[in-house]
Amino acid sequence: MMRKLNDLKLPLKLAIPIGLLICLSVGLVLTAKSGIEGTLERVAHLTDYTVRRRIAVSDFDRAVKEATIHEKNIIIETDLAEMKTSKALFDASRAEIFRQIDNILAAAETSELHKRYAETRSVVNTYLSVVDKSIERALQGDQKGAIAISISEGRAARRRLEERLSSHLSVNAASTETTIRSVKEEGRATMTRLIVVAVVGVGALA
């Protein structure tokens, strides 16, 4: 075999390693392309869910606080026109709460997260049912009864909801860290594949 190679003309002898080098280069490019595309796809997936969830939880938190403020304005107000204005604002915040809960559920990429957020929806329903009762009393002219409901049942339901919100914010922070870790691991894996292909190729040329 070596004798046959030695008998080859110089241009042909040069063509063999050049051909191998070209094959190695193509292999490296294809491996890099595949690795980078896979990494970008994974990063886009993780980032999309993480960002959507963070925005939805933040908007959900804001809507809950706004609804709470509007409820307080209703039950301490005595002017019916002002109460109705605050009630319209409360209804808008209420609708926004459920809209953001739906957004959060849609951005839950795991069954565990979906279950967690579904439980939060149940807590929201409990809280708003208490708030609805206090507002109904206030609109009937029973401010005293409305305030009593808000202070007793409302406070307990609000505390449970605040605990859920705090938990979601912590989960989002942890999810962001996980996303960053995954991106780094994907990058390291791609570099490792490239190094392996390069070493194997150089060894073949040698």
CSV table of C-alpha atoms in Angstrom, one decimal:
chain,number,residue,atom,x,y,z
A,1,MET,CA,0.0,0.0,0.0
A,2,MET,CA,2.8,2.5,1.0
A,3,ARG,CA,4.7,1.5,-2.2
A,4,LYS,CA,1.7,2.3,-4.3
A,5,LEU,CA,1.4,5.7,-2.6
A,6,ASN,CA,5.1,6.4,-3.2
A,7,ASP,CA,4.6,5.6,-6.9
A,8,LEU,CA,1.9,8.3,-7.2
A,9,LYS,CA,2.8,11.6,-8.8
A,10,LEU,CA,3.4,14.6,-6.6
A,11,PRO,CA,0.1,16.5,-7.4
A,12,LEU,CA,-1.8,13.3,-6.5
A,13,LYS,CA,0.1,12.9,-3.3
A,14,LEU,CA,-0.7,16.4,-2.4
A,15,ALA,CA,-4.4,16.0,-3.3
A,16,ILE,CA,-4.9,13.2,-0.8
A,17,PRO,CA,-4.1,15.2,2.4
A,18,ILE,CA,-5.8,18.3,0.9
A,19,GLY,CA,-8.9,16.2,0.3
A,20,LEU,CA,-8.8,14.9,3.9
A,21,LEU,CA,-8.3,18.4,5.1
A,22,ILE,CA,-11.4,19.6,3.1
A,23,CYS,CA,-13.4,16.7,4.5
A,24,LEU,CA,-12.3,17.6,8.0
A,25,SER,CA,-13.2,21.2,7.5
A,26,VAL,CA,-16.6,20.3,6.1
A,27,GLY,CA,-17.1,17.9,9.1
A,28,LEU,CA,-16.2,20.7,11.5
A,29,VAL,CA,-18.6,23.2,9.8
A,30,LEU,CA,-21.5,20.7,9.8
A,31,THR,CA,-20.9,19.8,13.4
A,32,ALA,CA,-20.6,23.4,14.4
A,33,LYS,CA,-23.8,24.3,12.5
A,34,SER,CA,-25.7,21.4,14.0
A,35,GLY,CA,-24.5,22.2,17.5
A,36,ILE,CA,-25.1,25.9,17.3
A,37,GLU,CA,-28.6,25.5,15.7
A,38,GLY,CA,-29.5,23.0,18.5
A,39,THR,CA,-28.2,25.3,21.1
A,40,LEU,CA,-30.1,28.3,19.7
A,41,GLU,CA,-33.3,26.4,19.4
A,42,ARG,CA,-33.0,25.2,23.0
A,43,VAL,CA,-32.1,28.7,24.3
A,44,ALA,CA,-35.1,30.2,22.3
A,45,HIS,CA,-37.4,27.6,23.9
A,46,LEU,CA,-36.2,28.2,27.4
A,47,THR,CA,-36.1,31.9,27.1
A,48,ASP,CA,-39.5,32.2,25.5
A,49,TYR,CA,-41.2,30.3,28.3
A,50,THR,CA,-39.2,32.0,31.1
A,51,VAL,CA,-39.8,35.5,29.8
A,52,ARG,CA,-43.5,35.0,29.1
A,53,ARG,CA,-44.0,33.6,32.6
A,54,ARG,CA,-42.1,36.4,34.3
A,55,ILE,CA,-44.1,39.0,32.5
A,56,ALA,CA,-47.4,37.3,33.2
A,57,VAL,CA,-46.6,36.8,36.9
A,58,SER,CA,-45.6,40.5,37.2
A,59,ASP,CA,-48.7,41.7,35.4
A,60,PHE,CA,-50.8,39.3,37.5
A,61,ASP,CA,-49.3,40.7,40.7
A,62,ARG,CA,-50.0,44.2,39.6
A,63,ALA,CA,-53.6,43.4,38.7
A,64,VAL,CA,-54.2,41.8,42.1
A,65,LYS,CA,-52.9,44.9,43.9
A,66,GLU,CA,-55.0,47.2,41.7
A,67,ALA,CA,-58.1,45.1,42.4
A,68,THR,CA,-57.4,45.2,46.1
A,69,ILE,CA,-57.1,49.0,46.0
A,70,HIS,CA,-60.4,49.4,44.1
A,71,GLU,CA,-62.2,47.1,46.5
A,72,LYS,CA,-61.0,49.3,49.4
A,73,ASN,CA,-62.1,52.4,47.6
A,74,ILE,CA,-65.6,50.9,47.1
A,75,ILE,CA,-66.1,49.8,50.7
A,76,ILE,CA,-65.0,53.0,52.3
A,77,GLU,CA,-66.8,55.3,49.9
A,78,THR,CA,-70.4,56.6,50.6
A,79,ASP,CA,-71.1,58.4,47.3
A,80,LEU,CA,-72.8,55.9,45.0
A,81,ALA,CA,-71.4,57.4,41.8
A,82,GLU,CA,-67.9,57.2,43.1
A,83,MET,CA,-68.5,53.6,44.2
A,84,LYS,CA,-69.8,52.7,40.7
A,85,THR,CA,-66.7,54.2,39.1
A,86,SER,CA,-64.4,52.2,41.4
A,87,LYS,CA,-66.5,49.1,40.7
A,88,ALA,CA,-65.9,49.5,37.0
A,89,LEU,CA,-62.1,49.8,37.7
A,90,PHE,CA,-62.3,46.7,39.9
A,91,ASP,CA,-64.1,44.7,37.2
A,92,ALA,CA,-61.3,45.6,34.7
A,93,SER,CA,-58.6,44.5,37.2
A,94,ARG,CA,-60.6,41.4,37.9
A,95,ALA,CA,-60.7,40.5,34.2
A,96,GLU,CA,-57.0,41.3,33.9
A,97,ILE,CA,-56.2,38.9,36.8
A,98,PHE,CA,-57.8,36.0,35.0
A,99,ARG,CA,-56.3,37.0,31.7
A,100,GLN,CA,-52.8,36.8,33.3
A,101,ILE,CA,-53.6,33.6,35.0
A,102,ASP,CA,-54.3,32.1,31.6
A,103,ASN,CA,-51.1,33.6,30.3
A,104,ILE,CA,-49.1,32.0,33.2
A,105,LEU,CA,-50.7,28.6,32.6
A,106,ALA,CA,-49.9,28.9,28.9
A,107,ALA,CA,-46.2,29.6,29.8
A,108,ALA,CA,-45.9,26.6,32.1
A,109,GLU,CA,-43.6,24.3,30.2
A,110,THR,CA,-43.8,21.4,32.7
A,111,SER,CA,-46.8,19.5,34.2
A,112,GLU,CA,-45.5,20.4,37.7
A,113,LEU,CA,-45.6,24.1,36.9
A,114,HIS,CA,-49.0,23.8,35.3
A,115,LYS,CA,-50.3,22.1,38.4
A,116,ARG,CA,-48.8,24.8,40.6
A,117,TYR,CA,-50.4,27.7,38.6
A,118,ALA,CA,-53.8,25.9,38.4
A,119,GLU,CA,-53.7,25.8,42.2
A,120,THR,CA,-53.1,29.5,42.2
A,121,ARG,CA,-56.2,30.0,40.1
A,122,SER,CA,-58.2,28.2,42.8
A,123,VAL,CA,-56.7,30.6,45.4
A,124,VAL,CA,-57.6,33.6,43.2
A,125,ASN,CA,-61.2,32.3,42.9
A,126,THR,CA,-61.5,32.1,46.7
A,127,TYR,CA,-60.0,35.5,47.2
A,128,LEU,CA,-62.3,37.2,44.6
A,129,SER,CA,-65.4,35.5,45.9
A,130,VAL,CA,-64.7,37.1,49.3
A,131,VAL,CA,-64.0,40.5,47.7
A,132,ASP,CA,-67.2,40.2,45.7
A,133,LYS,CA,-69.1,39.7,48.9
A,134,SER,CA,-67.6,42.8,50.6
A,135,ILE,CA,-68.3,44.9,47.5
A,136,GLU,CA,-71.9,43.7,47.3
A,137,ARG,CA,-72.4,44.7,50.9
A,138,ALA,CA,-70.9,48.1,50.3
A,139,LEU,CA,-73.1,48.7,47.2
A,140,GLN,CA,-76.1,47.8,49.4
A,141,GLY,CA,-75.1,50.6,51.8
A,142,ASP,CA,-73.7,48.3,54.4
A,143,GLN,CA,-70.2,49.7,54.7
A,144,LYS,CA,-69.7,48.3,58.1
A,145,GLY,CA,-70.5,44.8,57.0
A,146,ALA,CA,-68.3,45.2,53.9
A,147,ILE,CA,-65.3,46.3,56.0
A,148,ALA,CA,-65.9,43.4,58.4
A,149,ILE,CA,-65.8,40.9,55.6
A,150,SER,CA,-62.7,42.5,54.1
A,151,ILE,CA,-60.8,42.5,57.4
A,152,SER,CA,-61.7,39.0,58.4
A,153,GLU,CA,-62.2,36.7,55.4
A,154,GLY,CA,-60.6,39.0,53.0
A,155,ARG,CA,-57.3,39.4,54.9
A,156,ALA,CA,-56.9,35.6,55.2
A,157,ALA,CA,-57.6,35.0,51.5
A,158,ARG,CA,-55.4,37.9,50.5
A,159,ARG,CA,-52.5,36.5,52.6
A,160,ARG,CA,-52.8,33.1,50.9
A,161,LEU,CA,-52.7,34.7,47.5
A,162,GLU,CA,-49.7,36.9,48.5
A,163,GLU,CA,-47.9,33.7,49.6
A,164,ARG,CA,-48.6,32.1,46.2
A,165,LEU,CA,-47.4,35.2,44.4
A,166,SER,CA,-44.2,35.2,46.4
A,167,SER,CA,-43.7,31.5,45.6
A,168,HIS,CA,-44.1,32.1,41.9
A,169,LEU,CA,-41.6,35.0,41.9
A,170,SER,CA,-39.1,32.6,43.6
A,171,VAL,CA,-39.8,29.9,41.0
A,172,ASN,CA,-39.3,32.4,38.2
A,173,ALA,CA,-35.9,33.4,39.6
A,174,ALA,CA,-34.9,29.8,39.9
A,175,SER,CA,-36.1,29.1,36.4
A,176,THR,CA,-34.0,32.0,35.0
A,177,GLU,CA,-30.9,30.5,36.7
A,178,THR,CA,-31.7,27.1,35.2
A,179,THR,CA,-32.0,28.7,31.8
A,180,ILE,CA,-28.6,30.3,32.1
A,181,ARG,CA,-27.1,27.0,33.3
A,182,SER,CA,-28.7,25.1,30.4
A,183,VAL,CA,-27.3,27.7,27.9
A,184,LYS,CA,-23.8,27.3,29.3
A,185,GLU,CA,-24.0,23.5,29.2
A,186,GLU,CA,-25.3,23.5,25.6
A,187,GLY,CA,-22.3,25.7,24.7
A,188,ARG,CA,-19.8,23.5,26.4
A,189,ALA,CA,-21.3,20.4,24.8
A,190,THR,CA,-21.0,22.0,21.3
A,191,MET,CA,-17.4,23.0,21.9
A,192,THR,CA,-16.6,19.4,23.1
A,193,ARG,CA,-18.0,17.9,20.0
A,194,LEU,CA,-16.0,20.3,17.8
A,195,ILE,CA,-12.8,19.5,19.7
A,196,VAL,CA,-13.4,15.7,19.4
A,197,VAL,CA,-14.1,16.0,15.6
A,198,ALA,CA,-10.9,18.2,15.2
A,199,VAL,CA,-8.7,15.8,17.2
A,200,VAL,CA,-10.0,12.8,15.3
A,201,GLY,CA,-9.5,14.6,12.0
A,202,VAL,CA,-6.0,15.7,12.8
A,203,GLY,CA,-5.1,12.2,14.0
A,204,ALA,CA,-6.4,10.8,10.6
A,205,LEU,CA,-4.2,13.3,8.7
A,206,ALA,CA,-1.2,12.4,10.8
